[in-house]
Short mmCIF file of C-alpha atoms and ligand atoms in Angstrom, two decimals:
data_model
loop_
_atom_site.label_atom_id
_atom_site.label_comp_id
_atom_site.label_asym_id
_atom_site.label_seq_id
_atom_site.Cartn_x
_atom_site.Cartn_y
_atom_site.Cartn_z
CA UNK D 1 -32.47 -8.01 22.25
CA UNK D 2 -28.98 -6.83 22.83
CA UNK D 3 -27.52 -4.93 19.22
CA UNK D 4 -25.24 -7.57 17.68
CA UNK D 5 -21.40 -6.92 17.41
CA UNK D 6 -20.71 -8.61 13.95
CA UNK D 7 -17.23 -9.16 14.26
CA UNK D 8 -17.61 -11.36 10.90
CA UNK D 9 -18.67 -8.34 9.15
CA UNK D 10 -16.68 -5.71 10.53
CA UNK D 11 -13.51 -8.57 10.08
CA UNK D 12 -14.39 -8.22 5.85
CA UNK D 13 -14.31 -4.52 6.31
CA UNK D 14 -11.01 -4.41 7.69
CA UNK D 15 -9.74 -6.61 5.39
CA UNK D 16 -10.94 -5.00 2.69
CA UNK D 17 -9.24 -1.70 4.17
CA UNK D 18 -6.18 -3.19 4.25
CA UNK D 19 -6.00 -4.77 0.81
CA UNK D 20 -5.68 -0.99 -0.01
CA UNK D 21 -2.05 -0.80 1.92
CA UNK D 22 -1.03 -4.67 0.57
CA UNK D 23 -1.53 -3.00 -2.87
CA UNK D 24 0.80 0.37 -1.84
CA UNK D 25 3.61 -1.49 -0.09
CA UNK D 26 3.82 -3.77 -3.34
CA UNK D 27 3.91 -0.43 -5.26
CA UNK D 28 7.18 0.79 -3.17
CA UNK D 29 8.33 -3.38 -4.28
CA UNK D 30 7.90 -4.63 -1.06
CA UNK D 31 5.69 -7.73 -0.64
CA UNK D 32 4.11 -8.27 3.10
CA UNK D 33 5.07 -11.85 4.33
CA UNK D 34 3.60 -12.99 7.59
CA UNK D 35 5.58 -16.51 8.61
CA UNK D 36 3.37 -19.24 10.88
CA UNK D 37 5.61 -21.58 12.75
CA UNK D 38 2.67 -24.40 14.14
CA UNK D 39 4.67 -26.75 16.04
CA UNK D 40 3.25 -30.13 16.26
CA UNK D 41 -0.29 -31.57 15.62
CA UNK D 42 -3.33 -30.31 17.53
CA UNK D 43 -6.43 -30.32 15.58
CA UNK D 44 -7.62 -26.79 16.82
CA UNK D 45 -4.34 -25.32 16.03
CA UNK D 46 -4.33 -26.67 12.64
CA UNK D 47 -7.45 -24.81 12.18
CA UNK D 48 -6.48 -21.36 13.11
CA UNK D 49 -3.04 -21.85 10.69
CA UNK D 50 -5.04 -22.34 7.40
CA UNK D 51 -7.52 -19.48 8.79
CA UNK D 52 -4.63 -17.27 8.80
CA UNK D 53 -3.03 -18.56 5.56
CA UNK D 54 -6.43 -17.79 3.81
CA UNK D 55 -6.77 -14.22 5.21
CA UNK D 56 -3.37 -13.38 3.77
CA UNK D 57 -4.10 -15.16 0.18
CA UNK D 58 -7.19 -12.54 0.54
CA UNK D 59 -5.32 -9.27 0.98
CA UNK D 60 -2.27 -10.06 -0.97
CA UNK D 61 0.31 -11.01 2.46
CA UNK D 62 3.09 -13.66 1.64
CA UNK D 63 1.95 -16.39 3.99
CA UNK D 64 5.24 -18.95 4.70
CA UNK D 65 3.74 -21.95 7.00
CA UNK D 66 7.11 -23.50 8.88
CA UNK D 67 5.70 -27.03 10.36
CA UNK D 68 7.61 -28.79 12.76
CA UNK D 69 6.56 -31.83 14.58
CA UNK D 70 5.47 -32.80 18.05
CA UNK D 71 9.55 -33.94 19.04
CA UNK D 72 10.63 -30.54 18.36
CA UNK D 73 13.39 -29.38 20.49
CA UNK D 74 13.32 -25.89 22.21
CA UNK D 75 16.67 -25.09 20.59
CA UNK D 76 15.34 -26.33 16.46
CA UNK D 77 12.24 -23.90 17.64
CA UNK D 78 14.00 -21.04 18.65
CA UNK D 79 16.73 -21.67 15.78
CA UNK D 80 14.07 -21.76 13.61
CA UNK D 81 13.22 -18.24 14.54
CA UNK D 82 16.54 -16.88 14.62
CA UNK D 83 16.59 -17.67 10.92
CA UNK D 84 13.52 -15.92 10.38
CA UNK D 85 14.87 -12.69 11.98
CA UNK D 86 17.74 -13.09 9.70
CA UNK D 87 15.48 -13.50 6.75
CA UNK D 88 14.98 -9.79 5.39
CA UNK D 89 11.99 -10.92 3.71
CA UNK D 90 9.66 -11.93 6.36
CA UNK D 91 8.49 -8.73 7.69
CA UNK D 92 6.44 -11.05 10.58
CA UNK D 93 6.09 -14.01 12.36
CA UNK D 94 3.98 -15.83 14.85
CA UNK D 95 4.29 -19.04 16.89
CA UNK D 96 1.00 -21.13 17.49
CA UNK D 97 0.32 -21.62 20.73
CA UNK D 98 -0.33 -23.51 22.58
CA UNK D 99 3.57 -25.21 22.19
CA UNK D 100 4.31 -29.13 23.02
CA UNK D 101 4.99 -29.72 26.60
CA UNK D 102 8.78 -29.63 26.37
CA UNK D 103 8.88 -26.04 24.79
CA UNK D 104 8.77 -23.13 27.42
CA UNK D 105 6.37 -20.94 25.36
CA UNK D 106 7.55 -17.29 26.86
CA UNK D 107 11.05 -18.66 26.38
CA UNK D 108 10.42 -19.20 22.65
CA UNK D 109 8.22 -16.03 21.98
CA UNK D 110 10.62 -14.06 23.61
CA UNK D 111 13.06 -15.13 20.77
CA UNK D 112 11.44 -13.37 17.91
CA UNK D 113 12.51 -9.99 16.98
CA UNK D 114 10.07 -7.42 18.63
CA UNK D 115 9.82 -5.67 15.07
CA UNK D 116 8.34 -8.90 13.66
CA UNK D 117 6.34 -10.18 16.44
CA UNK D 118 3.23 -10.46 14.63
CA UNK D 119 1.35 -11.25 17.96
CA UNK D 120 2.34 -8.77 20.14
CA UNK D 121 3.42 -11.00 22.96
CA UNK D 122 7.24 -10.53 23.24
CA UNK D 123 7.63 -8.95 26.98
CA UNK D 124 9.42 -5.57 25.28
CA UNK D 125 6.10 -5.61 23.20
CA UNK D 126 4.35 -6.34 26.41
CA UNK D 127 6.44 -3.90 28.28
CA UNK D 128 5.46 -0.85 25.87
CA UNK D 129 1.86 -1.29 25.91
CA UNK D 130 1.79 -1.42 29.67
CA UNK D 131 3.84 1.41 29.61
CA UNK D 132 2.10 3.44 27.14
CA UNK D 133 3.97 3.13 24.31
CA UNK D 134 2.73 0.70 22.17
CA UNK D 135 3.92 -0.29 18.86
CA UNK D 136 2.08 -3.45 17.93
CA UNK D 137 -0.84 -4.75 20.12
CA UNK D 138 -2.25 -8.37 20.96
CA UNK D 139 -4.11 -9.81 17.78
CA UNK D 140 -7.77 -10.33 20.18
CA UNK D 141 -7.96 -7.61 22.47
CA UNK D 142 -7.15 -5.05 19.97
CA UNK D 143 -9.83 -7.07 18.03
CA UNK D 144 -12.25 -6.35 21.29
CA UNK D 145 -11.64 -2.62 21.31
CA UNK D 146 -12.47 -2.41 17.79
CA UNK D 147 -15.12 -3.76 18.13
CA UNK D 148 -16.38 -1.27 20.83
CA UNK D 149 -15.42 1.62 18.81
CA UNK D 150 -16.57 0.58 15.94
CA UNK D 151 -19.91 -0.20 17.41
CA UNK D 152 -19.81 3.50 18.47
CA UNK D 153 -19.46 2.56 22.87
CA UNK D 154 -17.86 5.27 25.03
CA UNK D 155 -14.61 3.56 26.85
CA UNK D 156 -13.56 7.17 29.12
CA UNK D 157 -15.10 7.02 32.78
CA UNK D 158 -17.22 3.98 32.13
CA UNK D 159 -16.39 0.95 34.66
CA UNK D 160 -15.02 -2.36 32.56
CA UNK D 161 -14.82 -5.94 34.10
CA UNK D 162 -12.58 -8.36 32.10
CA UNK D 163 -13.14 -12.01 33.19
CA UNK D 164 -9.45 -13.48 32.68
CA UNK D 165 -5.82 -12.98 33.11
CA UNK D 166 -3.80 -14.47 30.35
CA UNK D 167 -0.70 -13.16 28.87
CA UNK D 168 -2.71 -12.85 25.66
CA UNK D 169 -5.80 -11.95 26.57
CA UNK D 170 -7.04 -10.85 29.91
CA UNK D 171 -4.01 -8.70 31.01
CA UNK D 172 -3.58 -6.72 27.42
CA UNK D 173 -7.55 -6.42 27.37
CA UNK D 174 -7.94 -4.66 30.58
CA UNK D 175 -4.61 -2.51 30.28
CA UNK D 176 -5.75 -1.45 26.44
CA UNK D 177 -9.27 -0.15 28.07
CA UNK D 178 -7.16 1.38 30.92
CA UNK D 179 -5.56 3.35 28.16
CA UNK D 180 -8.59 4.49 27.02
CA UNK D 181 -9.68 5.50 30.24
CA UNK D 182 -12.19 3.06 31.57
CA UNK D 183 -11.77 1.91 35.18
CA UNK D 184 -11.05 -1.40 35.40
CA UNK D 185 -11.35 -4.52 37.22
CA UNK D 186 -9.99 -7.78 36.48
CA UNK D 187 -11.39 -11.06 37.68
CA UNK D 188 -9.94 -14.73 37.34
CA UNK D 189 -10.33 -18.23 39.58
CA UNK D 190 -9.89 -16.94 42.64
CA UNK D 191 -12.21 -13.93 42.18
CA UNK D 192 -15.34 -14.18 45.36
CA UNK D 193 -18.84 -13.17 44.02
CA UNK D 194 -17.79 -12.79 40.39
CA UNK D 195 -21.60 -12.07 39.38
CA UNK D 196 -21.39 -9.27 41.72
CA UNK D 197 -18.60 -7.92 40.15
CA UNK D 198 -19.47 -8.35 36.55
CA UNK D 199 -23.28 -6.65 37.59
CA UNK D 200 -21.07 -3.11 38.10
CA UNK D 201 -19.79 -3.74 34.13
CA UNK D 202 -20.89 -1.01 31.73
CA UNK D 203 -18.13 -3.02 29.65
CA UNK D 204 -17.79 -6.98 30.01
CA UNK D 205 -15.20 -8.73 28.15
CA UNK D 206 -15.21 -12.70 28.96
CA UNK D 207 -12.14 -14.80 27.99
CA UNK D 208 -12.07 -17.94 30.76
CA UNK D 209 -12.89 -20.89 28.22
CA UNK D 210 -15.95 -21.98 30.00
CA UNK D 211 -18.83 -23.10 28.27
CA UNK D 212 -21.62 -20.06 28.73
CA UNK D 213 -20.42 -19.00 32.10
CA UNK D 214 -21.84 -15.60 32.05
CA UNK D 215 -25.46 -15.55 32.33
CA UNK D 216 -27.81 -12.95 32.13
CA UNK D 217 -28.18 -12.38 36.19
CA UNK D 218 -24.24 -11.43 36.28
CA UNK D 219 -24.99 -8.44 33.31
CA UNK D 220 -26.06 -5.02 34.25
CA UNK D 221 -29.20 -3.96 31.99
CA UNK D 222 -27.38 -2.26 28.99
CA UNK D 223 -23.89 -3.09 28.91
CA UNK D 224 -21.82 -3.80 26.30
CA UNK D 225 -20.51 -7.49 26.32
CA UNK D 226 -17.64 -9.11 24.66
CA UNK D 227 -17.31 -13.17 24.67
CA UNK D 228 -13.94 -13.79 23.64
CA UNK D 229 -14.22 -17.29 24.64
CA UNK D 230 -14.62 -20.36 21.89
CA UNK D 231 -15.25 -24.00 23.90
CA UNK D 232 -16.36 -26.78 21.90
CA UNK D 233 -19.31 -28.38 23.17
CA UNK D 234 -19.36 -32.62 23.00
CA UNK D 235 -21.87 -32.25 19.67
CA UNK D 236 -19.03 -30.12 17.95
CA UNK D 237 -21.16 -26.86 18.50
CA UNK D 238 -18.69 -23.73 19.34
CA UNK D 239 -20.26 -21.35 22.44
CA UNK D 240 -18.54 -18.80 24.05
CA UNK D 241 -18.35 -17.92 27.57
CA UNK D 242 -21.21 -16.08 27.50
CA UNK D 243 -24.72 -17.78 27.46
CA UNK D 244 -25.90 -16.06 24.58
CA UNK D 245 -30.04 -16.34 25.30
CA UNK D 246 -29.95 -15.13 29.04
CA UNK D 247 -27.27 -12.59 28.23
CA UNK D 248 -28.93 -10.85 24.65
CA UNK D 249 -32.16 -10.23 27.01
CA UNK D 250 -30.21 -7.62 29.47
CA UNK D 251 -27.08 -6.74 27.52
CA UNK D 252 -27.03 -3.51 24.99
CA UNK D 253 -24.58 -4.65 22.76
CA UNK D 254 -23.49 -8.38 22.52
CA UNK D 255 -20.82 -10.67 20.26
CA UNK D 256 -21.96 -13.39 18.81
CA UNK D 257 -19.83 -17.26 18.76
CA UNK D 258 -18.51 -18.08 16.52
CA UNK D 259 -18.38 -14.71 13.88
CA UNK D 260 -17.52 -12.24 16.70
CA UNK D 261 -14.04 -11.97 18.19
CA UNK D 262 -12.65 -15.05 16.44
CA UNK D 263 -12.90 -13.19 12.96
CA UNK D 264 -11.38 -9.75 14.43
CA UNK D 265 -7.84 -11.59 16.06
CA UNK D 266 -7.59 -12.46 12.40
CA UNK D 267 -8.22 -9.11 10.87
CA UNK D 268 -5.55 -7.65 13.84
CA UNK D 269 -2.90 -9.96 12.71
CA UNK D 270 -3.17 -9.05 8.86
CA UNK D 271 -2.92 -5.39 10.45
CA UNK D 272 0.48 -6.07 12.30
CA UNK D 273 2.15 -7.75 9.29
CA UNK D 274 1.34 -5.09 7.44
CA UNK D 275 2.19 -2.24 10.30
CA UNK D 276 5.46 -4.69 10.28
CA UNK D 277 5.94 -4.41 6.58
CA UNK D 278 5.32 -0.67 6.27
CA UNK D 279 8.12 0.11 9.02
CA UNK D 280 10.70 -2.12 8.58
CA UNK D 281 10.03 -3.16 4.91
P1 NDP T 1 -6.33 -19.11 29.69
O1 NDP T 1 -6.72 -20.48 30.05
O2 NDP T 1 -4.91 -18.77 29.50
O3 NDP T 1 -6.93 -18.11 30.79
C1 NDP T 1 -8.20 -18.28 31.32
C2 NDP T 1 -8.42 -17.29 32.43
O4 NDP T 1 -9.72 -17.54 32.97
C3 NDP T 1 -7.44 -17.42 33.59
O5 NDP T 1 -6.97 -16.15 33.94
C4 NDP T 1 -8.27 -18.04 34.69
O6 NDP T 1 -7.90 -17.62 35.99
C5 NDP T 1 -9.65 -17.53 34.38
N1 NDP T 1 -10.68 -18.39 34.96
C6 NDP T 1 -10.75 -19.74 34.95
N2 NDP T 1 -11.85 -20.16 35.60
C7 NDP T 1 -12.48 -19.05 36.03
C8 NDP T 1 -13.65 -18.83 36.78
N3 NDP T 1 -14.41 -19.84 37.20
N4 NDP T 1 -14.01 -17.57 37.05
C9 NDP T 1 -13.27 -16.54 36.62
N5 NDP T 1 -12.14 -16.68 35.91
C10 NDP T 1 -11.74 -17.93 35.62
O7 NDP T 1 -7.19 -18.76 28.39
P2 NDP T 1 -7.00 -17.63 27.25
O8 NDP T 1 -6.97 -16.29 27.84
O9 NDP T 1 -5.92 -18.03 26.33
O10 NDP T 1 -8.36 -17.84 26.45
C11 NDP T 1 -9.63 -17.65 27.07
C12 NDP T 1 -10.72 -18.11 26.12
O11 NDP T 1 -10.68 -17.31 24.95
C13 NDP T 1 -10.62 -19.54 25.62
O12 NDP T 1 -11.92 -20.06 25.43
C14 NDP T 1 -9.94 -19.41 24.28
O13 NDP T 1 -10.24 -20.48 23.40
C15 NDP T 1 -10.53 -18.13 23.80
N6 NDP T 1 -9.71 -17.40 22.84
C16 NDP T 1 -10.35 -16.92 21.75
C17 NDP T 1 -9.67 -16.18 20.83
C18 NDP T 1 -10.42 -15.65 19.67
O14 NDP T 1 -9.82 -15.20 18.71
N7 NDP T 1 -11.75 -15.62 19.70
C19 NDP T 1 -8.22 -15.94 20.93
C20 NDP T 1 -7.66 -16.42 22.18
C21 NDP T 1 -8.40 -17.13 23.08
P3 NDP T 1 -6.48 -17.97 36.68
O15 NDP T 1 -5.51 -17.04 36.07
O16 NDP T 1 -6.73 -17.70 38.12
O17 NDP T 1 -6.22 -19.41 36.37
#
């Protein structure tokens, strides 16, 4: 049996790390405030909004939720914004994704000030961390590489495979483990023989969104293994990417769905409003 990355646990740590720094900004008089814009009415989004909102009641953050609906022009979004760069009391903000159809997301993020981009996904944010200088980082794969340090896993000289290329996860996962030194592959659709591939991983992060993908066959004997991916089976049930029976039989270290990633992208984003707070405050 693989040793068990308990992101839920290490998540409570964290957060009870940073109540410490909630507690010393309000000292100086300044009071955190992470804004949520959720833009129209999806179910799953909805979900991850009051997560957030309840994380910051936790530690103390000023949570302001901005709903808009479903109609929502690109201009009321990104005007929206532009009042909430104005607004010297929101120290951060964040735009649920995904956005309706008639919103071009990168368009939109692109819009918040890079100082209060909570998520990390504005391209000059983008631009510094592939670049090396990185100021805030993506909410989940900085939530991955805690994870792997904090479960005590060498990154330098050891070969990573990240299955995925998004914007938000994939790309910033493999270039944050690049920065540590790992050499690393990334895989996606088109990727031949991805079992093969994934077999070389001493490191294995998985964020596709297919149900329990990675099986056990695919994993080399000992390697750490990330499943960043949450898909919602037809009886309700949440599983990952990773199948987690075949897998926890070769892997060394393994996250568990839900209570492994999903927990940590939290814990990141109360850590960015509060990096936000503490240098711009
Ligand atoms: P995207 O849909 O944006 O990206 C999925 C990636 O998977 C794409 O790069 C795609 O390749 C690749 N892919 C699709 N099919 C295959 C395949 N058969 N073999 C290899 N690669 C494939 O998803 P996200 O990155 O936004 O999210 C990935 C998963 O992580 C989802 O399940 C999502 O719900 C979850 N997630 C979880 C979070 C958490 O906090 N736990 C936070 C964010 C996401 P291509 O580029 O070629 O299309």
């Amino acid at each position: 049996m693989a040793i068990r990355m308990d992101g839920k646990k290490i998540a409570a740590e964290i957060r009870g790390e940073l109540k410490g720094r909630v507690e010393a900004l309000k000292a100086r008089g300044i009071e955190p405030c992470l804004a949520v814009i959720l833009a129209g009415d999806d179910p799953a989004s909805k979900i991850y909004v009051r997560n957030k909102k309840r994380a910051c009641e936790e530690i103390g953050i000023r949570s302001l939720e901005i709903l808009l609906p479903e109609s929502v022009t690109e201009q009321e979004l990104i005007e929206k914004i532009r009042e909430l760069n104005e607004d010297r009391s929101v120290h951060a903000m964040l735009v649920q994704l995904p956005l309706p159809r008639q919103i071009d997301s990168l368009k939109v993020l692109d819009e918040i000030a890079p100082e209060k981009d909570a998520d990390g996904f504005h391209v000059v944010n983008a631009g510094r961390l592939f670049t090396g200088r990185a100021s805030v980082l993506p909410c989940t794969p900085a939530g991955c590489m805690e994870l792997i340090h904090r479960a005590g896993v060498e990154v330098s000289g050891k070969t990573a495979v990240v299955v995925g290329r998004s914007n938000i996860v994939g790309k910033p996962m493999a270039q944050l483990l690049l920065n540590e030194n790992a050499t690393v592959t990334i895989c996606h659709s088109r990727t031949r023989n991805l079992g093969e591939i994934t077999r070389k991983a001493d490191i294995l992060v998985c964020a596709v969104g297919r149900a329990k993908m990675v099986t056990g066959e695919m994993v080399k004997p000992g390697a750490c293994v990330i499943d960043v991916g949450m898909n919602r089976l037809e009886n309700g049930k949440v599983v990952g990417d990773v199948d987690f029976e075949s897998v926890d039989e070769v892997a060394g270290y393994l996250t568990p769905v839900p209570g492994g990633v999903g927990p940590m992208t939290i814990a990141m984003l109360m850590q960015n409003a509060i990096l936000a707070a503490e240098k711009h405050g």
